[in-house]
XYZ file of C-alpha atoms in Angstrom:
505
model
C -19.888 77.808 130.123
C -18.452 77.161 126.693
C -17.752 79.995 124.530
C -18.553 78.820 120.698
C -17.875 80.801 117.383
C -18.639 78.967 114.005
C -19.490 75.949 115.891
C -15.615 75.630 117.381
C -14.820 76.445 120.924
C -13.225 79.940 120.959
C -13.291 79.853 124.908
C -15.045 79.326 128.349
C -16.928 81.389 130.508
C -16.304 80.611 134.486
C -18.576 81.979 137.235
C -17.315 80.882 140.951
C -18.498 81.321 144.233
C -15.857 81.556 146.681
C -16.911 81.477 150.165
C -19.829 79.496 150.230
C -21.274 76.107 148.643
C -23.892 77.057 146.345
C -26.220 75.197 143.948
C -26.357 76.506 140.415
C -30.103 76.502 139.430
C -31.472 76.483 135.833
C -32.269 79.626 135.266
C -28.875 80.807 136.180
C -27.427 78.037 133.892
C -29.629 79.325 131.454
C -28.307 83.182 131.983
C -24.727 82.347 131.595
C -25.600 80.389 128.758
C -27.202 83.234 127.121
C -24.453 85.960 128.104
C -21.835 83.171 126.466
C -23.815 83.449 123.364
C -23.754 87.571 123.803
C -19.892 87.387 124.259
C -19.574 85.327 120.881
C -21.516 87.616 119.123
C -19.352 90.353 120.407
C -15.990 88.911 119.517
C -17.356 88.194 115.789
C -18.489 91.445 115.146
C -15.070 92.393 116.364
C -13.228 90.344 114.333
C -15.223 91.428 111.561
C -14.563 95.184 112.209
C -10.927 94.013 112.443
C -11.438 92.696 109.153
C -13.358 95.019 107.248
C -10.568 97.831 108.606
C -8.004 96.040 107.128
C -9.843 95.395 103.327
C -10.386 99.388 103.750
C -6.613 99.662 104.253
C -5.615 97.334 101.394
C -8.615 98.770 99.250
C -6.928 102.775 99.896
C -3.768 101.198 98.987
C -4.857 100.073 95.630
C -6.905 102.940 94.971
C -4.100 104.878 95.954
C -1.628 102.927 93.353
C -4.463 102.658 90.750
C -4.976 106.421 90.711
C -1.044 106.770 90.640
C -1.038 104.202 87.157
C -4.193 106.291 86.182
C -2.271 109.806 86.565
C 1.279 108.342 85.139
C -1.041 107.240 81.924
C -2.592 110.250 81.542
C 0.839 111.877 81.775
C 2.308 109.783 79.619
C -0.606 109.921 77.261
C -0.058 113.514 77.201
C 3.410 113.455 75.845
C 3.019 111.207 73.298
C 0.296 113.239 72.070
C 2.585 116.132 72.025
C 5.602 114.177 70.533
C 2.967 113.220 67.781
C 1.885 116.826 67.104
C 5.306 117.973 66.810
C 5.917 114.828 64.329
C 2.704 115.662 62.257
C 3.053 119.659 62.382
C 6.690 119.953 62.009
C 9.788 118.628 59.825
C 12.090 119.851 61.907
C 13.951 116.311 63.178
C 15.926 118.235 65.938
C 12.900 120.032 67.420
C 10.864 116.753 67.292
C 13.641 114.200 69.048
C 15.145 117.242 71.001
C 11.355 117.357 72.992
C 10.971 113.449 72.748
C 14.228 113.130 75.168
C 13.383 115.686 77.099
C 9.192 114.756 77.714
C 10.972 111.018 78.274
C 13.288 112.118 81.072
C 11.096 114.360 83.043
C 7.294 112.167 82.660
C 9.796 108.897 83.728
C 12.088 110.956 86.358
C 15.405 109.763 84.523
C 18.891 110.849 85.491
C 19.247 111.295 81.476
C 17.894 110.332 77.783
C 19.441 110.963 74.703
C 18.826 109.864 71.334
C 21.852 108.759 68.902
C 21.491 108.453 65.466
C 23.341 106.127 63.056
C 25.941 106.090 60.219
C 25.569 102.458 58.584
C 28.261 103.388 56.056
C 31.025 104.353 58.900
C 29.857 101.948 61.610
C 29.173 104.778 64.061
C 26.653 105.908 66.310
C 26.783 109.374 67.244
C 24.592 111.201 70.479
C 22.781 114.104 68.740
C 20.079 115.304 71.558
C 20.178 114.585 75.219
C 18.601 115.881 78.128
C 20.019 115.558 81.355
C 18.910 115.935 85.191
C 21.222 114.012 87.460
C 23.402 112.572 85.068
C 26.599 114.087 83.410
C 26.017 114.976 79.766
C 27.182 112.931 77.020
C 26.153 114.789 74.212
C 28.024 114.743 71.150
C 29.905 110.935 71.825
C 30.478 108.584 68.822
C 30.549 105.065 69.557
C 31.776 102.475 67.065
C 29.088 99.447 66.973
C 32.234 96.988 66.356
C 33.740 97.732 70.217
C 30.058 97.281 71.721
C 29.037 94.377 69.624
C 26.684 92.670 72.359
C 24.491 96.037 72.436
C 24.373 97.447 68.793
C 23.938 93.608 67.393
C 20.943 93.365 69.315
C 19.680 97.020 68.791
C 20.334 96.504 64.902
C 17.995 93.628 64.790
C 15.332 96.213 66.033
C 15.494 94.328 69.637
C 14.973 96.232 72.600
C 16.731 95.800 76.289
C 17.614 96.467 79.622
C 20.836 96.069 81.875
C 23.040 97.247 84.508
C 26.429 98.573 84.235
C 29.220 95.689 86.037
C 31.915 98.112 85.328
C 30.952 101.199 86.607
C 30.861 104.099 84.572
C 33.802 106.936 85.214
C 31.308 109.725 84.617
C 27.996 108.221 85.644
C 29.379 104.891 87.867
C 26.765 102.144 88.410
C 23.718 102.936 86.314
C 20.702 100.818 85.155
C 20.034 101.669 81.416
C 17.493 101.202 78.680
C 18.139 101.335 75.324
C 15.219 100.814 72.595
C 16.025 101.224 68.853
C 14.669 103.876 66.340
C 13.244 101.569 63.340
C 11.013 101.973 60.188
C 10.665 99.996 57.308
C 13.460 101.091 55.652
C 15.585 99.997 58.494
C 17.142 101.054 62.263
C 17.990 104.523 62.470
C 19.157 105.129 65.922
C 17.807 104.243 69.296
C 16.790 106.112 72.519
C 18.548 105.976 75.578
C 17.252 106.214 79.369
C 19.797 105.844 82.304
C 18.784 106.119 85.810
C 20.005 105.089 89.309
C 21.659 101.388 89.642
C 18.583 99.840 91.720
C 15.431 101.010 89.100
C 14.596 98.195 87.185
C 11.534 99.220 84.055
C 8.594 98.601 83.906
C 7.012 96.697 80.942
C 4.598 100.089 80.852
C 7.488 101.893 80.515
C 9.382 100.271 77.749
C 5.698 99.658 75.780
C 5.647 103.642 75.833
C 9.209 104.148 75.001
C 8.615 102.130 71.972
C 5.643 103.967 71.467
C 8.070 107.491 71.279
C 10.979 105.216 69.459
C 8.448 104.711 66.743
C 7.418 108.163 66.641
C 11.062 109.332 66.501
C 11.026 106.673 63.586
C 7.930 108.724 61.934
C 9.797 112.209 62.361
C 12.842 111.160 61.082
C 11.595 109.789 57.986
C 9.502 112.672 57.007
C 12.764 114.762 57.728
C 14.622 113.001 55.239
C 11.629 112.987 52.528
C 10.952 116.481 53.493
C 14.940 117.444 52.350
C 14.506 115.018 49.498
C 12.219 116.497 48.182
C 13.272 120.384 48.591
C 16.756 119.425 47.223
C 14.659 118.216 44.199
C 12.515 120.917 44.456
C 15.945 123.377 44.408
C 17.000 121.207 41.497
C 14.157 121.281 39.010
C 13.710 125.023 39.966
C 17.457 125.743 38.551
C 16.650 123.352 35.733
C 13.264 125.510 35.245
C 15.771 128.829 35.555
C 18.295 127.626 33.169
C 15.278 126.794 30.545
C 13.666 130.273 30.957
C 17.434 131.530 30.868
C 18.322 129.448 27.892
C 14.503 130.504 25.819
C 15.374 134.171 26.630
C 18.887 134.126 24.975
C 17.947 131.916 22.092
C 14.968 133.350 21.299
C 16.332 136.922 21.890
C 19.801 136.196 19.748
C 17.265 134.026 17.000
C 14.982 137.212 16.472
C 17.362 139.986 15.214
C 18.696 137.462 12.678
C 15.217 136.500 11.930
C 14.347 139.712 11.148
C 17.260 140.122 8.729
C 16.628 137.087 7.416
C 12.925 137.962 6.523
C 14.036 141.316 5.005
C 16.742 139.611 2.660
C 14.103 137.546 1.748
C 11.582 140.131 0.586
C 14.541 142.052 -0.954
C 15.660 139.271 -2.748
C 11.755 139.081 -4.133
C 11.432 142.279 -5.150
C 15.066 141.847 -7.343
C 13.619 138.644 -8.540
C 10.615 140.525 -9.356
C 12.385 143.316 -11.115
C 14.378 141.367 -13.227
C 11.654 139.398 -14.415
C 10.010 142.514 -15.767
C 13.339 143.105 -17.370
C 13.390 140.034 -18.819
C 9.749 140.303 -20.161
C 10.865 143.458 -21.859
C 13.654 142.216 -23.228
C 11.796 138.869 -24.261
C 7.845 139.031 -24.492
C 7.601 135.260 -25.464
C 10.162 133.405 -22.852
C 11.044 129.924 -24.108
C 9.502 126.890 -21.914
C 12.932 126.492 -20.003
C 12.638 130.241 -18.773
C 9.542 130.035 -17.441
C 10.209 126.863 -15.802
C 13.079 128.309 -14.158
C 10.982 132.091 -13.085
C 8.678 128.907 -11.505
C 11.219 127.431 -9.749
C 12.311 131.000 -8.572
C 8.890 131.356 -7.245
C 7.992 128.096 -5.787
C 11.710 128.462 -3.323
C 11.228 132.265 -2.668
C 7.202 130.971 -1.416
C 9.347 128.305 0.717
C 12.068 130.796 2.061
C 9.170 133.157 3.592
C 6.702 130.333 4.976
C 9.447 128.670 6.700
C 10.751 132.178 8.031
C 7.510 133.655 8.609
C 7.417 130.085 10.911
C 10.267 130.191 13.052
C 9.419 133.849 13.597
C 5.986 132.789 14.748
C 7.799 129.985 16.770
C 10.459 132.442 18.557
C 7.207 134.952 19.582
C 5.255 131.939 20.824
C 8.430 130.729 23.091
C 8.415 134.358 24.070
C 5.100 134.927 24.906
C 5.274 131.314 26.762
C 7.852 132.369 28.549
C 6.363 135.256 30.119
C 2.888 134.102 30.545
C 4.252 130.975 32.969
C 6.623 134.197 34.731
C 3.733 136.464 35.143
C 5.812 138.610 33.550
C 3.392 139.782 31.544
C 0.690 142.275 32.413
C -3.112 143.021 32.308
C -4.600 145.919 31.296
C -8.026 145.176 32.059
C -10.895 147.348 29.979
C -14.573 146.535 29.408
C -15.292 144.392 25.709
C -18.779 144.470 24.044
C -18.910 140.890 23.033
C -21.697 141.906 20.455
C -19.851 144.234 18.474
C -15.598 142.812 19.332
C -16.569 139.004 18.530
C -18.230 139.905 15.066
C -14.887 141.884 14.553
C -12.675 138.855 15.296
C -14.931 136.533 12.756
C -14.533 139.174 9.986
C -10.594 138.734 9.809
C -11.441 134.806 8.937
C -13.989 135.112 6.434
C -11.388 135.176 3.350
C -9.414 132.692 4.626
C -12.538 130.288 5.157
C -14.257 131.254 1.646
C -10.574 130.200 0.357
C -11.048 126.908 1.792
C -14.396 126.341 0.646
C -15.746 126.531 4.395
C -18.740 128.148 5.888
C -17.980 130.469 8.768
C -21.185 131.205 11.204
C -21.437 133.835 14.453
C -24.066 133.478 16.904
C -24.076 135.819 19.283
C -27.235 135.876 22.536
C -28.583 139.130 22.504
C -28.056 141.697 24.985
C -25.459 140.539 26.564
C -23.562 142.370 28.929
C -20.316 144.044 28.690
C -17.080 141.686 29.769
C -14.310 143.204 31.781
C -10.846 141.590 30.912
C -7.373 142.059 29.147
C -8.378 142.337 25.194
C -4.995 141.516 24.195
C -5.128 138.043 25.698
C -8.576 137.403 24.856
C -8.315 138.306 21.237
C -5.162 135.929 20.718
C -7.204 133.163 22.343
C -10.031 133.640 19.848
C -7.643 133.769 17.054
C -6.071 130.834 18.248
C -9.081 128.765 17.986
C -10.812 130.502 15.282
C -7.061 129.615 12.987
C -7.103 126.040 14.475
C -10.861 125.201 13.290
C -9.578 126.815 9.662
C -6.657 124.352 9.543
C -8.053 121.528 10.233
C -11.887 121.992 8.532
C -11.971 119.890 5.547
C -13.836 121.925 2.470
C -17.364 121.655 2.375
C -17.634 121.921 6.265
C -18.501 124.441 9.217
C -17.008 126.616 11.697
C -19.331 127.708 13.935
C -18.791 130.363 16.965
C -21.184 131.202 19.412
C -21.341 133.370 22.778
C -23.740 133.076 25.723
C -24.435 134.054 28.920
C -24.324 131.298 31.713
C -25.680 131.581 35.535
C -23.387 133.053 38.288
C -21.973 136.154 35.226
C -19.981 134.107 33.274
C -19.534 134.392 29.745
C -19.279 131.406 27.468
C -17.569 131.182 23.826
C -17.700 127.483 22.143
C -15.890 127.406 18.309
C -17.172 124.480 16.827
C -15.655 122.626 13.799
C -16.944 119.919 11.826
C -15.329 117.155 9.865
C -12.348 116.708 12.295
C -12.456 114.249 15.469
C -10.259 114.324 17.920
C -9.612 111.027 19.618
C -9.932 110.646 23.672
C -6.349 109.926 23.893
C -5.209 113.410 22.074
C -7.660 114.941 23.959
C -5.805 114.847 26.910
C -2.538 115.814 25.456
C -3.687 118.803 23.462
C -2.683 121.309 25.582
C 0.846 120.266 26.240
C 3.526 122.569 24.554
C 5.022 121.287 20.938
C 2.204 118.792 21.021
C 0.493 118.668 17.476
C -2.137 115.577 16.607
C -0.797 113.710 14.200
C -2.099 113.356 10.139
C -4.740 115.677 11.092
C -4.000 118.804 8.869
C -5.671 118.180 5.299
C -3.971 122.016 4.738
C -0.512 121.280 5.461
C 0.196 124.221 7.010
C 2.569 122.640 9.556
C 2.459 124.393 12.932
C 4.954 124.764 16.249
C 2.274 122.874 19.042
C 2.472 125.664 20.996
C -1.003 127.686 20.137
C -2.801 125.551 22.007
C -0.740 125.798 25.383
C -0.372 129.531 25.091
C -4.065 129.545 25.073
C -4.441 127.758 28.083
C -1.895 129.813 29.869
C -3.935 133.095 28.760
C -7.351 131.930 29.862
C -6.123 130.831 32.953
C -4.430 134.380 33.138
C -7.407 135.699 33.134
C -9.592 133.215 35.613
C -11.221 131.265 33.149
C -11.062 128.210 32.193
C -11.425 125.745 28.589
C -11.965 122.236 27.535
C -12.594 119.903 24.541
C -14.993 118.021 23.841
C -14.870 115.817 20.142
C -17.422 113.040 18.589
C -19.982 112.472 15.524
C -16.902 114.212 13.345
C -17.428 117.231 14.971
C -14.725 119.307 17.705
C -15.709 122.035 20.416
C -13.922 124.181 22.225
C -15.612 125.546 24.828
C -14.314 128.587 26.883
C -16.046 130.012 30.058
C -14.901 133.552 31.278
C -16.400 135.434 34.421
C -17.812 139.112 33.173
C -15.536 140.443 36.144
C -11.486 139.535 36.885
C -12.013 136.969 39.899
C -9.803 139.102 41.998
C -12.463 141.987 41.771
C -14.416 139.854 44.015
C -11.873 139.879 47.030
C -12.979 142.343 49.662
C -10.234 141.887 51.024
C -7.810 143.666 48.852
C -7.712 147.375 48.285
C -8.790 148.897 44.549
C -4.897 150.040 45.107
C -3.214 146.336 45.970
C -4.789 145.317 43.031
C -3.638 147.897 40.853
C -0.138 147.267 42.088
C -0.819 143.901 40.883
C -1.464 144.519 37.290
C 1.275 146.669 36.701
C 3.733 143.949 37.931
């Protein structure tokens, strides 16, 4: 009886009868028949269970390779996560590439990695970092790119590449090597090495993540070299800063004393003027023309000889006081102010000077307002600062204004307002720079040293508070806002005493 599977004989099925003649009847045929069909069956099904154990072994397999690619990713994944943390948290080049060759030779299970860094200008390549497990060190060799000009050409072109050593090596012998260079922008700056056993030929999912780490490497070793940049210019403008505060200190120290001599001869030299005037008015009650042209003249350069020393002096305390407000050289003694009773005091000193001028000087003070904790000293030269400003450049005829109110949140606010003077955007923003005075804007030609303005913004901010300018419609505000408490009083976190240590430095 035929034995059929997918319609092709697979094989017979013989029944004999050995010692007798028999005759096969139908329903016999018709058994065998069906058992052939049975025995079919069976050897598919077999087959199939053959089959199906072998998919199960290939399927393992791959599961068993995919989970291996899925564990060497995450691993690798891992490092390069670290190697970027190190790059973004630190500037230190030789902790960064010193754990990039090390991660690299242990995730990868290299005999060694180093990383070399180049001198373009000596046409050198020197190992820095390297990190070894079955490979001798080579730490610290310098290789000229001119003897090895089929590797460094290639690396210097920011190409990457594989190869095996013909000659072996004396240290390492026959090695298979990787080499992928260290590249920005701004050009290569060293490369990455990875040496293992003669027969291990990389991956492309290797090299893909050594470039990955190469360009990391790249990323550290540029922000090194901005990083130093910029302290060494840091260093540099902090000497330059030291030798200016030096240089103010002397000058303005070795200008006063002379200064100060020079203002005394001066108002000696008036006083003998003076006296020998009334000698001469004695001696002659009706002076002829010429004399009293010359007693004029006299007058007008004595007037000269003390404004313009009464201006340097000014100039040589403001350089001073400059110079110790941008120190913090200079204290706070911190005492409670009543600004309804000190800011009508600081008005009164103007009044002449502004009736002189022909310009109206108005105080407006909000009533009851509450008592302001700060350094009077600085405060009161702030005021004055402003209040002499808005005199100097009022025209006659026009008003200073000065008012004081309370604003939310405990902080005081003190506008002086001017009118007849603009200030244009553009000065606006220079204003507060030091020797910076707006120019053809004093009807008064008083002159002035541009620094009144600066050592008013250093004071306010000395104190926590801050001021602005605001000018248009021939009119100029300055507006000054200044907490009722020192901001520091609000930090819980530092004793009454730590604070007290703090003003006295």
């Amino acid at each position: 009886m035929p034995i059929f599977q997918n319609q092709q004989r697979w094989g017979v099925l013989t029944v004999q009868q050995w010692d007798d003649s028999r005759e096969w009847h139908m329903v016999e045929i018709h058994v065998l028949e069906e058992l052939a069909n049975r025995i079919a069956a069976a050897i598919q099904q077999s087959q199939l269970h053959s089959r199906v154990q072998d998919l199960n072994v290939v399927l393992e397999q791959r599961v068993q390779e995919r989970t291996a690619q899925l564990e060497q990713a995450i691993a690798w994944e891992a490092m390069l996560k670290r190697i970027t943390d190190r790059v973004r948290d630190s500037l230190d080049e030789n902790q960064i590439l010193e754990q990039a060759v090390k991660e690299l030779a242990t995730v990868l299970n290299m005999g060694s990695c180093n990383a070399a860094l180049y001198n373009r200008e000596q046409g050198t390549s020197t190992i820095y970092y390297e990190f070894v497990i079955t490979m001798p060190t080579s730490q610290g060799h310098v290789a000229k790119m001119t003897d090895y000009p089929e590797i460094y050409n290639q690396l210097l072109q920011s190409q990457y590449f594989q190869f095996c050593s013909i000659t072996p090596n004396p240290l390492r012998g026959h090695v298979a090597m990787l080499t992928c260079p260290i590249f920005d922008d701004g050009g290569v700056l060293g490369d990455l090495w990875l040496v293992n056993h003669a027969e291990h030929a990389f991956e492309e999912a290797e090299i893909r993540f050594v470039q990955q780490v190469a360009t990391q490497c790249a990323i550290a070793l540029r922000q090194a070299k901005l990083y130093q940049s910029s302290q060494a210019q840091v260093a540099k403008l902090e000497e330059i800063n030291r030798l200016k505060d030096e240089f103010l200190s002397t000058v303005s120290h070795e200008l006063r004393t002379p200064m100060t001599n020079l203002k005394m001869a001066i108002r000696m030299l008036g006083l003998a003027v003076q006296q020998q005037q009334q000698t001469w008015s004695k001696l002659n009650p009706t002076p002829t023309p010429m004399v009293l042209r010359i007693q004029e003249k006299i007058d007008h350069y004595l007037s000269i000889l003390k404004q313009e020393c009464d201006r340097e002096i000014q100039l040589i305390n403001d350089l001073l006081d400059l110079q110790r407000l941008e120190n913090g050289a200079q204290g706070l003694q911190i005492e409670p102010l009543d600004p309804s009773t000190w800011l009508p005091q600081q008005v009164q000193s103007f009044d002449d000077r502004a009736r002189e001028r022909q310009q109206t000087l108005h105080l407006h003070i909000a009533p009851n307002l509450p008592s302001l904790h700060t350094d009077r000293a600085n405060l009161e030269g702030i005021v004055a600062e402003l209040l002499n400003n808005a005199c100097k450049y009022t025209p006659p005829g026009e008003h200073i204004t000065l008012q004081a109110q309370l604003l939310p949140r405990d902080r005081l606010q003190i506008q002086v307002t001017n009118s007849g003077a603009t200030i244009s955007p553009l000065e606006q923003q220079r204003i507060f720079d030091k020797f910076y005075r707006i120019p053809s804007n004093d009807p008064w030609k008083q002159g002035g040293t541009g620094l009144g303005l600066a050592l008013v913004q250093q004071r306010i901010q000395r104190l926590g508070g801050k001021i602005h300018v605001s000018s248009d419609d021939r009119q100029t505000c300055f507006t000054l806002e200044l907490g009722l408490q020192p901001p520091w009083s609000d930090r819980t976190d530092h004793p009454t005493t730590t604070i007290t240590a703090d003003l006295e430095s």
